[in-house]
Coordinates of C-alpha atoms and ligand atoms in Angstrom, one line a residue:
X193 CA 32.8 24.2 -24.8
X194 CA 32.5 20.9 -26.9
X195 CA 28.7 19.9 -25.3
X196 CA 25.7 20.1 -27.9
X197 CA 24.1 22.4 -25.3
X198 CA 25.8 24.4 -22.7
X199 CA 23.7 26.1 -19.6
X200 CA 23.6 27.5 -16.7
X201 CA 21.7 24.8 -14.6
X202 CA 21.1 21.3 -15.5
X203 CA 18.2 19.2 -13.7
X204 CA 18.1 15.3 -13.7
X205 CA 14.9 14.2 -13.4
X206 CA 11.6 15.8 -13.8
X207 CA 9.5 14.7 -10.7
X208 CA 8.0 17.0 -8.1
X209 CA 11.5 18.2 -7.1
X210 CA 13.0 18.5 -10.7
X211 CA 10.1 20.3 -12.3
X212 CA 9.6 23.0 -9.0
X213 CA 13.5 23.2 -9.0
X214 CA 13.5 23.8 -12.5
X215 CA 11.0 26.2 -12.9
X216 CA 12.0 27.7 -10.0
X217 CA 15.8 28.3 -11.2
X218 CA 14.0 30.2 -14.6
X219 CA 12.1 32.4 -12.3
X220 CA 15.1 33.5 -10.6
X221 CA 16.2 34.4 -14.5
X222 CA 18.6 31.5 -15.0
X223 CA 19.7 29.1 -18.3
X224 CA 17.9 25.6 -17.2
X225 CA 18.0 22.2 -19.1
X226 CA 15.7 19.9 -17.7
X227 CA 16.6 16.0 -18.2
X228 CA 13.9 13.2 -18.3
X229 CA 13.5 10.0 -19.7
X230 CA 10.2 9.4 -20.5
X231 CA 7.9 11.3 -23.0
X232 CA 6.0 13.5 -19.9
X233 CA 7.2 15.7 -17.3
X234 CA 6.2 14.8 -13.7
X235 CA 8.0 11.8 -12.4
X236 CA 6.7 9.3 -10.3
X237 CA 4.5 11.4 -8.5
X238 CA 2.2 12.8 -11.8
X239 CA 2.8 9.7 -13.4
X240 CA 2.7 6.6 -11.6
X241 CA 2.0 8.0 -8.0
X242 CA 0.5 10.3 -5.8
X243 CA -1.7 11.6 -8.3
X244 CA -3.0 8.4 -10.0
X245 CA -3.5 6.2 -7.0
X246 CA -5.5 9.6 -5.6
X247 CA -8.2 9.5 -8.2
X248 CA -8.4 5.4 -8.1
X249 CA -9.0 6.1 -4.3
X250 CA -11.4 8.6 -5.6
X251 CA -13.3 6.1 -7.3
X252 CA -13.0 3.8 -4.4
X253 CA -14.5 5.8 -2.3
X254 CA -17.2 6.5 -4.0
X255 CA -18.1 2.5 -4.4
X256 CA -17.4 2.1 -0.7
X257 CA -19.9 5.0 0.1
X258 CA -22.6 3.9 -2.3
X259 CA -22.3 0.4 -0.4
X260 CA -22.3 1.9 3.0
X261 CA -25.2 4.2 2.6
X262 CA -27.6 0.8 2.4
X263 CA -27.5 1.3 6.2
X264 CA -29.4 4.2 6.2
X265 CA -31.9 3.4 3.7
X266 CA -30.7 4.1 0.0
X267 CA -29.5 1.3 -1.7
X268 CA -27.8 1.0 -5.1
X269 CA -27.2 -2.0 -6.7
X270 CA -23.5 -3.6 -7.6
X271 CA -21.7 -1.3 -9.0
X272 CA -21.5 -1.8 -13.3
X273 CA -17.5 -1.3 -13.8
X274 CA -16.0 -0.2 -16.7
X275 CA -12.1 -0.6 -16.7
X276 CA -11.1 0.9 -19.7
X277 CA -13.1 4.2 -19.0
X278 CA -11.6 4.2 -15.6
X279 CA -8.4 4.1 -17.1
X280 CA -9.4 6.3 -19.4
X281 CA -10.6 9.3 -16.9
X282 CA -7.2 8.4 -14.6
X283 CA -4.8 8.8 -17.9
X284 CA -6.7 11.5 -19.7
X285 CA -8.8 13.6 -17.3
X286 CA -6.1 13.6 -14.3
X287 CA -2.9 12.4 -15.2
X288 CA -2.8 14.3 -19.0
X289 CA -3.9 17.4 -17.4
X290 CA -1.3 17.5 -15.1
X291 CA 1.4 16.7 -17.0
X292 CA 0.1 18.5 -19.6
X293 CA 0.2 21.8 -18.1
X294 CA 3.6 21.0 -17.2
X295 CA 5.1 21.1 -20.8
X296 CA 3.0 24.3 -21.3
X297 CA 4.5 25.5 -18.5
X298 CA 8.4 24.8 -19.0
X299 CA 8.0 26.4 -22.6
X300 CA 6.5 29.7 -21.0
X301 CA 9.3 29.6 -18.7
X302 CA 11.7 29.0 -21.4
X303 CA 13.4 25.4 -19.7
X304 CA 14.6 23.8 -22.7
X305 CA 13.5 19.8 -22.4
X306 CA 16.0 17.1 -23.0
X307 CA 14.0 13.5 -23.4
X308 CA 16.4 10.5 -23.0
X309 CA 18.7 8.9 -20.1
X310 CA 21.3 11.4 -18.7
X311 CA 24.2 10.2 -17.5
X312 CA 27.1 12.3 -15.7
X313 CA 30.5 12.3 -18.0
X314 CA 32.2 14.6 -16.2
X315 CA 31.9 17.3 -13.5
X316 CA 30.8 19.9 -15.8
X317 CA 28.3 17.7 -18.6
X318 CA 25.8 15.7 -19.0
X319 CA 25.4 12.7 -21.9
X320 CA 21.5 12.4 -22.9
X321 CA 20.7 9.4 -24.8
X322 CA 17.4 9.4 -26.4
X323 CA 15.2 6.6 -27.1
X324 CA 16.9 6.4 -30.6
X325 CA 20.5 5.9 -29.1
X326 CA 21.2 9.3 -30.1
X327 CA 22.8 11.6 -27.3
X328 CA 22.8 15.3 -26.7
X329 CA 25.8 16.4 -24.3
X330 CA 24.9 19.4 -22.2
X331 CA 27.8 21.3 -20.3
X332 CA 26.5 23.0 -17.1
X333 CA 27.8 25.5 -14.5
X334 CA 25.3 23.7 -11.6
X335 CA 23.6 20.7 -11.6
X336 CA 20.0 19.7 -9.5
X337 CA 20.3 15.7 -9.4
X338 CA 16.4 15.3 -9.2
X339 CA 16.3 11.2 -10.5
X340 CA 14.0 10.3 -7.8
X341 CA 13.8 6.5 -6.9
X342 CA 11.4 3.0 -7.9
X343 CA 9.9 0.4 -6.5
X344 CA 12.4 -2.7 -4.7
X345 CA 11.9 -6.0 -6.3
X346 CA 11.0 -8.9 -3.7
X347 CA 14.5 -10.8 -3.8
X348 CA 13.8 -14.6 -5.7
X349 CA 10.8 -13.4 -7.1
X350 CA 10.2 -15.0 -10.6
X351 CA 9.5 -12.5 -13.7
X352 CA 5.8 -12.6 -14.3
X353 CA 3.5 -9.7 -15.1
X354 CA 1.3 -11.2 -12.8
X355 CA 3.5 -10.1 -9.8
X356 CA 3.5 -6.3 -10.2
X357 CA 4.8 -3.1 -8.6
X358 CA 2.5 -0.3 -7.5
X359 CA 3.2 0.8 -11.9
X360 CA 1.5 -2.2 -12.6
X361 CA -1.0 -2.1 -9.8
X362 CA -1.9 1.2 -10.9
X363 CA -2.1 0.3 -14.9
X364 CA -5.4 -1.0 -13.6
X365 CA -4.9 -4.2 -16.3
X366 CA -8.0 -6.2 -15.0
X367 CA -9.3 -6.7 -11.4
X368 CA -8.1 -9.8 -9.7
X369 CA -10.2 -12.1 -7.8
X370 CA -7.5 -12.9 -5.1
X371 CA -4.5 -10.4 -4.9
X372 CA -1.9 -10.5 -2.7
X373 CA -0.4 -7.2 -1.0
X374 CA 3.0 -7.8 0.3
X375 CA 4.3 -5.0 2.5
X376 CA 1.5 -3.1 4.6
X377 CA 2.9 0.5 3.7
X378 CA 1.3 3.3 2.6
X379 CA 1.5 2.1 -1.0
X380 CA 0.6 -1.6 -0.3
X381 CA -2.9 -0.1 1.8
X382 CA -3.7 2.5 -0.7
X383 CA -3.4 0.2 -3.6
X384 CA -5.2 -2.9 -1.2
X385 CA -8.0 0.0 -0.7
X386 CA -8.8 0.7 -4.7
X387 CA -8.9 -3.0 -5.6
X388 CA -11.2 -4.4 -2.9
X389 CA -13.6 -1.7 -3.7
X390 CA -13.6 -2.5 -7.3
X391 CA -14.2 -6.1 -6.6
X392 CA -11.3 -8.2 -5.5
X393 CA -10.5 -10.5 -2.4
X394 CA -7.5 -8.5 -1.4
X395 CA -5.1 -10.0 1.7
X396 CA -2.0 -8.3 3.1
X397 CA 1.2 -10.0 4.3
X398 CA 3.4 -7.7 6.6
X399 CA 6.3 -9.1 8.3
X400 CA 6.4 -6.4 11.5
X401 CA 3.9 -6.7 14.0
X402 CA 2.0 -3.7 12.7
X403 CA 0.9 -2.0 9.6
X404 CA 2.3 1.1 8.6
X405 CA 5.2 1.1 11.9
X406 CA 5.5 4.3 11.6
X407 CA 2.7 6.2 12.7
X408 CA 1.3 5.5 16.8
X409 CA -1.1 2.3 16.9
X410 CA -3.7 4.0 18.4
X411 CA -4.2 5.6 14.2
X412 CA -4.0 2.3 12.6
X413 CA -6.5 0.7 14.8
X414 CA -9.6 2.1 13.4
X415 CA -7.9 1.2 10.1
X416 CA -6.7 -1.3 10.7
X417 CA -10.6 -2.6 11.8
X418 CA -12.0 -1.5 8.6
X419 CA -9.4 -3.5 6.7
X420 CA -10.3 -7.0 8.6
X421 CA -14.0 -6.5 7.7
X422 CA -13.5 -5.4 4.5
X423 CA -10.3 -7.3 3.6
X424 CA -9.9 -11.2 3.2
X425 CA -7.0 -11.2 5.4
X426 CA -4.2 -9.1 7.2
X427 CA -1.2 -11.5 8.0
X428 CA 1.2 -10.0 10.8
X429 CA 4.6 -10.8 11.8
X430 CA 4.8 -13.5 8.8
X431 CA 7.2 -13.5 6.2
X432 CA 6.5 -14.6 2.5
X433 CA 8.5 -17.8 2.0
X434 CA 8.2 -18.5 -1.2
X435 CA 6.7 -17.3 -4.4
X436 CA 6.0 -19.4 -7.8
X437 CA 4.6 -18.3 -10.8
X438 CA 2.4 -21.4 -11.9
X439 CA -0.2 -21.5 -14.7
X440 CA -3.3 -21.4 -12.2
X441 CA -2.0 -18.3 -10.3
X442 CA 0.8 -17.2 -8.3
X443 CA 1.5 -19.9 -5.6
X444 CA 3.2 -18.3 -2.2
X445 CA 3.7 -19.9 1.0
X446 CA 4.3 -18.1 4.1
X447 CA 6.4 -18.4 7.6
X448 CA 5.3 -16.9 10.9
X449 CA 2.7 -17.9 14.1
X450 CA -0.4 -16.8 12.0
X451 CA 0.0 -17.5 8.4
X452 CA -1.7 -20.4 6.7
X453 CA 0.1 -23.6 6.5
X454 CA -0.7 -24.1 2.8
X455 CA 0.9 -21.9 0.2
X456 CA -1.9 -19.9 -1.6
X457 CA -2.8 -18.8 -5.3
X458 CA -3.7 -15.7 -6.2
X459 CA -4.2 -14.0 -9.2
X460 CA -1.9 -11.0 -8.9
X461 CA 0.3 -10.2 -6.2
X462 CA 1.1 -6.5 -5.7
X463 CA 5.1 -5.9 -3.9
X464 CA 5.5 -3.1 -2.0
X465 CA 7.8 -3.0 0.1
X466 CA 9.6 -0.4 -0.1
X467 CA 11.6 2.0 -2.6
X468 CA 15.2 2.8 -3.4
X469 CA 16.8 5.6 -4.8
X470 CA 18.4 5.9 -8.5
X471 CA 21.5 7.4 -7.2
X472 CA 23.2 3.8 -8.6
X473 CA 22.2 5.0 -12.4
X474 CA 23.2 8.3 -13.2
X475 CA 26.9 8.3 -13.4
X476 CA 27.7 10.3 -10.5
X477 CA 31.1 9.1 -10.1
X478 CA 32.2 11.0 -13.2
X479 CA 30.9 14.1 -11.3
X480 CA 32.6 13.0 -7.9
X481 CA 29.3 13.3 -6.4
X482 CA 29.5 10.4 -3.7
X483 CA 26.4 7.9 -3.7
X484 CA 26.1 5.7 -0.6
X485 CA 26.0 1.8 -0.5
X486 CA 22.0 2.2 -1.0
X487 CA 21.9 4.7 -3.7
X488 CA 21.3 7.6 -1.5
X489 CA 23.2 11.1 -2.2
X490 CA 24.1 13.3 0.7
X491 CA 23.7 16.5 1.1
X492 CA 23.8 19.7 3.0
X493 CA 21.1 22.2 4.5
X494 CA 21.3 24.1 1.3
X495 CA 21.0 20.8 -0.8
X496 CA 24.1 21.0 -1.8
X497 CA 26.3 17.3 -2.4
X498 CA 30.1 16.7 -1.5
X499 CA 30.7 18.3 -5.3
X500 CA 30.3 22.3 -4.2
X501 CA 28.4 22.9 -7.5
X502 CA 25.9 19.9 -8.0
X503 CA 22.8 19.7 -5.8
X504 CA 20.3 16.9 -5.3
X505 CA 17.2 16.7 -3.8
X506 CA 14.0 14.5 -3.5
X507 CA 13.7 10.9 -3.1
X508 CA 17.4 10.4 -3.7
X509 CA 18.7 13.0 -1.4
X510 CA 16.8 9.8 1.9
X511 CA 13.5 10.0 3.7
X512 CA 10.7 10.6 3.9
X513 CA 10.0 10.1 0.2
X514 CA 7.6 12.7 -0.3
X515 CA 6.5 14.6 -3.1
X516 CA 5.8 17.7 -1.0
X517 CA 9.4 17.2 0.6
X518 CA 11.1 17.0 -2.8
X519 CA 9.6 20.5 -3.8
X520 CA 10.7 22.8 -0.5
X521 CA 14.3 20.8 -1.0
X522 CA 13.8 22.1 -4.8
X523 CA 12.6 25.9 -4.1
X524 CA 16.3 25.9 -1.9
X525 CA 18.5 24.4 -4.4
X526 CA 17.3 26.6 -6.9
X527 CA 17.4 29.6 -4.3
X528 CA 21.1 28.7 -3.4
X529 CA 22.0 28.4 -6.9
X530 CA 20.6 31.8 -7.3
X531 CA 22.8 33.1 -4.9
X532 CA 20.2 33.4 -1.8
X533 CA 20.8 32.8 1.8
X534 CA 18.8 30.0 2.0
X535 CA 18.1 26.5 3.9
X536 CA 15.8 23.4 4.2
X537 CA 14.8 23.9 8.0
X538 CA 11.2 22.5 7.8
X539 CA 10.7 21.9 11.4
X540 CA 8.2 19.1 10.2
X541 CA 7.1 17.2 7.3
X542 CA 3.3 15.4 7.5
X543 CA 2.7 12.0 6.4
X544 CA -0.4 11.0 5.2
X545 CA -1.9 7.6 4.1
X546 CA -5.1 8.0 1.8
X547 CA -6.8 4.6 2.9
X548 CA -10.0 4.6 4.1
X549 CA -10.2 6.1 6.5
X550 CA -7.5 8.5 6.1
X551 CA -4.6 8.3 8.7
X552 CA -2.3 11.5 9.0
X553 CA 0.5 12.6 11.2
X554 CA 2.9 15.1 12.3
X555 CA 6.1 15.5 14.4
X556 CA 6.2 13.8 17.5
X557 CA 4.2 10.7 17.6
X558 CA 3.9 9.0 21.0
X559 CA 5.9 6.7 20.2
X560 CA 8.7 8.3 19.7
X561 CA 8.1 11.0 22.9
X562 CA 8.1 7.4 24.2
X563 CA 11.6 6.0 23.3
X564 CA 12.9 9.5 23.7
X565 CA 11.7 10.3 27.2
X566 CA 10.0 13.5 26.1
X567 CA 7.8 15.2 28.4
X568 CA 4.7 15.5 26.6
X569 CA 0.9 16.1 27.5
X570 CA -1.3 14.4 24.8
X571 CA -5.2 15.0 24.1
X572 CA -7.2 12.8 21.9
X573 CA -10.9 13.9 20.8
X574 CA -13.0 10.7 19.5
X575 CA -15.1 11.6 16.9
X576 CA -18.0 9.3 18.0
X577 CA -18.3 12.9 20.2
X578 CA -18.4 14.8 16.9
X579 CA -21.7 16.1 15.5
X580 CA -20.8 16.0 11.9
X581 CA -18.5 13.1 11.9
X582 CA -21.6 10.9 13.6
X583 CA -23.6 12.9 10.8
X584 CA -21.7 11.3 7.9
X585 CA -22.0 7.6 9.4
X586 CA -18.2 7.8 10.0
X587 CA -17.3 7.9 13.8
X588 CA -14.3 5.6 14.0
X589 CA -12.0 8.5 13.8
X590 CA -10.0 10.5 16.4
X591 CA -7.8 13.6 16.6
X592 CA -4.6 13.7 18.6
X593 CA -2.5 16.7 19.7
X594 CA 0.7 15.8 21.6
X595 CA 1.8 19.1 23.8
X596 CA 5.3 19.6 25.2
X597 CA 4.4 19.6 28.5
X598 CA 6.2 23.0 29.6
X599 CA 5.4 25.5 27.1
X600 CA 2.0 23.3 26.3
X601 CA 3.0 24.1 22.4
X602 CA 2.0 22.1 20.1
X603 CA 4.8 19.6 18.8
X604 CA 2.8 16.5 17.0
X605 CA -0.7 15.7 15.8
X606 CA -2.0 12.5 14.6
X607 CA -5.6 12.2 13.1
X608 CA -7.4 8.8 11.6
X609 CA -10.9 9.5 9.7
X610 CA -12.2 10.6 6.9
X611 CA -10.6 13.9 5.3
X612 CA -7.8 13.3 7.7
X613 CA -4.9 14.5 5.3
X614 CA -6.7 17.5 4.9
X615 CA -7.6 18.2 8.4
X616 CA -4.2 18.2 9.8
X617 CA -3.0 20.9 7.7
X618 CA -4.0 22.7 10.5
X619 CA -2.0 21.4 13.2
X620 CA 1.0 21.3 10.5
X621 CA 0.7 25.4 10.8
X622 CA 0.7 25.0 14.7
X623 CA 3.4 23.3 15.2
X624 CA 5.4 26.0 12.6
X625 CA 4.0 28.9 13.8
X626 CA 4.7 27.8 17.8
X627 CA 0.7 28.1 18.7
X628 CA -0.2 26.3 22.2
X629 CA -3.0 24.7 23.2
X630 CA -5.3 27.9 24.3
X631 CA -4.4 29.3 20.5
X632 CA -6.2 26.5 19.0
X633 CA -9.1 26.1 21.7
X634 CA -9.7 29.8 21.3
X635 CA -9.8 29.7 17.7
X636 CA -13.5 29.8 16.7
X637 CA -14.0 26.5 14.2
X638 CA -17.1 26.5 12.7
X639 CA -19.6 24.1 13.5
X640 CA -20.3 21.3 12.4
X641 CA -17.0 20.6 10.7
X642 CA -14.7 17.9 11.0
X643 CA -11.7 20.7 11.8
X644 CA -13.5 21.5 15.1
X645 CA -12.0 18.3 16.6
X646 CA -8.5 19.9 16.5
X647 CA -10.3 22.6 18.6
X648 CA -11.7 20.3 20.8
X649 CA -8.6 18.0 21.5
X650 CA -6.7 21.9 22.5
X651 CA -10.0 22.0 24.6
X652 CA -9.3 18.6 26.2
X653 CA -6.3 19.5 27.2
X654 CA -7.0 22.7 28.5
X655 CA -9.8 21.4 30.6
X656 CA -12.3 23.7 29.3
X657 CA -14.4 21.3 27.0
X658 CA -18.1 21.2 27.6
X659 CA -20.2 18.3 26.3
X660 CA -20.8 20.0 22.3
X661 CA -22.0 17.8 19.6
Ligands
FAD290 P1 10.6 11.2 -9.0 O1 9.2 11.6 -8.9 O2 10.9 9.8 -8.8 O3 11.1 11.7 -10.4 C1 12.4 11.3 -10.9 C2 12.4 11.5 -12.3 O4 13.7 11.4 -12.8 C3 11.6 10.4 -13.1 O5 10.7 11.0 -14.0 C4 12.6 9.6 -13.8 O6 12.2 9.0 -15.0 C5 13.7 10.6 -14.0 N1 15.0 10.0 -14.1 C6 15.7 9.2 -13.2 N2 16.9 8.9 -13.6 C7 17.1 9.6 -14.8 C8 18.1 9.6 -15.7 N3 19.3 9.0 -15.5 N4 17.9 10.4 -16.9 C9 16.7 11.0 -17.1 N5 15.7 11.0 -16.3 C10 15.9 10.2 -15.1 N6 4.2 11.1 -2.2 C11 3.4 11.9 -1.5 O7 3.9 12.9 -1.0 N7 2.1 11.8 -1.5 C12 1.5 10.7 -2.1 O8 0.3 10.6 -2.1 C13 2.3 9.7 -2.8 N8 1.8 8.7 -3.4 C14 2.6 7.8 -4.0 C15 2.0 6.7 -4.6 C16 2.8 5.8 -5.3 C17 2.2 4.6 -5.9 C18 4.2 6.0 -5.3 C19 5.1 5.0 -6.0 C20 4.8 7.1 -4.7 C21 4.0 8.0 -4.0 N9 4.5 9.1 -3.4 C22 3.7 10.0 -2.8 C23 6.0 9.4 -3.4 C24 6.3 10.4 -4.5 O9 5.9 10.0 -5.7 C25 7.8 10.7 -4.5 O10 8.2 11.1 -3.2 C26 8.2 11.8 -5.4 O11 7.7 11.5 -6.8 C27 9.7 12.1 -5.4 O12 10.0 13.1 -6.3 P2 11.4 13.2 -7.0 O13 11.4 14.5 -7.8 O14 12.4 13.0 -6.0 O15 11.5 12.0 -8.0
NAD291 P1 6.9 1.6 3.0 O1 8.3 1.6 3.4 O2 6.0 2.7 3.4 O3 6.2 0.3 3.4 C1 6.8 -1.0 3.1 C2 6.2 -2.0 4.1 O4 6.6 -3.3 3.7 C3 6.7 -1.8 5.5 O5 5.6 -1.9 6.4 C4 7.7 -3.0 5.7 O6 7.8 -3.4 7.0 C5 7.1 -4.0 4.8 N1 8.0 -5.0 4.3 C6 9.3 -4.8 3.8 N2 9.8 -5.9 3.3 C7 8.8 -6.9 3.5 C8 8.8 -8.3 3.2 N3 9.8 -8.9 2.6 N4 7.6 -8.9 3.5 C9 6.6 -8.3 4.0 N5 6.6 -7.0 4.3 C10 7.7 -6.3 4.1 O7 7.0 1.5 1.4 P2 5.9 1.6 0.3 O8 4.6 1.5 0.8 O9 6.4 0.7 -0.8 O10 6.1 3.1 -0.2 C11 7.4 3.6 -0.7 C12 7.5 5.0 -0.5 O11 6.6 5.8 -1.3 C13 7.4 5.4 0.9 O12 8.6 6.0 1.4 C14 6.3 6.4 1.0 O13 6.6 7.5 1.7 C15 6.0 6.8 -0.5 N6 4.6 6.9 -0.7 C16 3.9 7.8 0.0 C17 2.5 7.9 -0.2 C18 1.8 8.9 0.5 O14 2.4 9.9 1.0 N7 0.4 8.8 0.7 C19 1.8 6.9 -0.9 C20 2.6 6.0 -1.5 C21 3.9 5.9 -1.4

């Protein structure tokens, strides 16, 4: 036709459900033109997201331990920071890598990369303008709309670098001595966790009456502890009234029973509150494809969008926004395109928040079996019972398995402690593979590991527990 590039399968956006879409699609022996913006492949998630805030948590950790271990003897002394090598190691060592082996691995596949900002120009091509303002039109038979989402901006707030997304909390530009967290998400309490280890007096304004309202309260609370001790303050139920960027710091006052009457200065303020999809930006009404008022595409259990054949997945496609979501959506549109009888039917989806410590959760919390009426049987195992969670001097934890009370299968989990993201893969496979409570209490877990608490909260349950540290 009269495009630069024709293909088989175009993909916008090359985040976790662009790339495995993409890659995916060339597997199945298809033409694939991956689409994205920036220099490096990976999207939020490799580049200013999951993987970055992971290692500064890394690093976070290893201060808070360090700190922590005084209590049983060993002391080390403040810790001697160096920024630029921190940045270093996150950019090079992690980041780099990753993205790194992406390229590599798009050229083995033969994906041909387009850099620039594509736009929709009609049902059947794409407009790519580069960096340059040159632009590269590709012609496609399907399309994967993979453009992912960013941060929202706090409404009034003034332009200051000072007052920075989780990009700039991330770019690790110096370490504040007072820094403000508004929202008390995931990303507000991951980002709050790497700062007040490396130094600063972090506080957290949240305007519900809990942090992170989506997972049960009985998870945050040992969090939620940690935080007050550690943190210079968590502000509930109070809404930030007013932020000004002044030459001494970033002045906000806040509204609500508990917040301070004065407006405060700090010297960075973090927003996150949120994020909202790119579906605005891509020129889907050329295409047809319908975008909602938010900037949210629909789709089908095949991935597929009102336009029969343009697909979209990922962060733009509506919650949760989760990397590991965006790829299973991605395997299917790629699948579908490919001409298999395939759909997204994950039964679940985990969520986990990498604070310290860890909160994770699956399916049915109790809150919901709650407002839903569910009949449910739940079992919670505190680890202040568990030999090798007393035995690394972290006890505040506890492991929760929520039962449908008939067929005593498990149907949610919910675990807060250390490694607690990793432990509930477990339950994660329970719930898919329909085990019940005996399943996992006679499954031998071996001893002393922080997975035997899964074990023991089936054993709870079960009534066949015996005291075992
Ligand atoms: P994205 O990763 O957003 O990728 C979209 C890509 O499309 C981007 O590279 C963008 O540049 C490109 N693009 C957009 N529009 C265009 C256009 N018009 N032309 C060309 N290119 C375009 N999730 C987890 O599961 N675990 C975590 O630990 C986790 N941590 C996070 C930490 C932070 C700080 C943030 C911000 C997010 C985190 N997430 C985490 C969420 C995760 O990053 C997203 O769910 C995931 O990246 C979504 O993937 P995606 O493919 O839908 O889109
Ligand atoms: P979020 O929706 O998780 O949390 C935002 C918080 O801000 C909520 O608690 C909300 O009540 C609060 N809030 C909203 N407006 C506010 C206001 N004006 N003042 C005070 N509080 C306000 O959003 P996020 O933390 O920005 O994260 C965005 C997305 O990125 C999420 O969907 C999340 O799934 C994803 N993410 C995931 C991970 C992970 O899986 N570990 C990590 C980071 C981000």
């Amino acid at each position: 036709g009269d495009s630069d590039i024709n293909t088989e399968i175009v993909v916008l956006g090359s985040g976790p459900g662009g790339y495995t879409a993409a890659f995916r699609a060339a597997d199945l022996g298809k033409q694939v033109v991956l689409i994205e913006r920036y220099s490096t492949l990976g999207g939020v998630c490799l580049n200013v997201g999951c993987i970055p805030s992971k290692a500064l948590l890394h690093t976070a950790k290893v201060i808070t331990e360090a700190e922590e271990t005084s209590h049983h003897g060993v002391s080390f002394g403040k810790p001697d920071i160096n920024l630029e090598q921190l940045r270093t190691w996150k950019a090079n060592d992690v980041v780099g890598k990753l993205t790194g082996g992406l390229a590599q691995m798009a050229k083995q596949r033969g994906v041909t990369v387009v850099q620039g900002v594509g736009k929709f120009t009609s049902p059947h091509q794409v407009a790519v303008t580069a960096a340059d303002g040159k632009v590269t039109t590709v012609g496609f038979q399907h399309a994967i709309i993979a453009a992912g989402s960013q941060a929202t901006k706090f409404p009034g707030a003034p332009e200051d670098e000072r007052i920075m997304d989780s990009t700039g909390a991330l770019a690790l530009a110096d370490v504040p001595k007072r820094l403000l967290v508004i929202g008390g998400g995931i990303i507000g309490l991951e980002m709050g966790t790497v700062y007040d280890a490396l130094g600063s007096k972090v506080s957290v304004v949240e305007f519900m009456d809990g942090l992170i309202p989506g997972a049960d309260r009985d998870l945050i609370r040992p969090l939620q502890k940690r935080m007050e001790k550690r943190f210079e303050s968590i502000m509930l139920s109070t809404k930030v009234a007013k932020i000004d960027a002044k030459k001494d710091g970033i002045h906000v006052s806040f509204e609500g029973e508990n917040a301070p009457k004065e407006a405060q200065v700090y010297d960075r303020v973090l927003v996150s509150i949120g994020r909202r999809p790119n579906g605005k930006n891509i020129g889907a009404e050329n295409a047809g494809v319908a975008v909602d008022d938010r900037g949210f595409i629909a789709v089908d259990k095949q991935m597929r969008t009102n336009v029969p054949h343009i697909f979209a997945i990922g962060d733009i496609v509506g919650q949760p926004m989760l990397a590991h979501k965006a790829t299973h959506e991605a395997k299917v549109a790629a699948e579908v395109i490919a001409g298999h009888k395939v759909e997204f039917i994950a039964s679940v989806i985990p969520s986990v928040a990498y604070t310290d410590p860890e909160v994770a959760w699956v399916g049915v919390t109790e809150t919901d079996a709650k407002a839903q009426s569910l009949q449910i049987e739940k079992a919670s195992f505190p680890w202040a019972a568990s030999g090798r969670a007393l035995s690394i001097a972290r006890s505040e934890g506890a492991t929760k398995l929520i039962f449908d009370k008939e067929t005593h299968r498990v149907i949610g989990a919910g675990i807060v402690g250390v490694n607690a993201g990793e432990l509930l893969a477990e339950a994660v496979l329970a719930i898919e593979m329909g085990a019940d409570a005996h399943d996992l209490g006679l499954t031998i877990h071996a001893h002393p590991t922080l997975s035997e608490t899964i074990c023991f909260a089936a054993e709870l349950k079960e009534g066949t527990i015996t005291d075992m540290l």
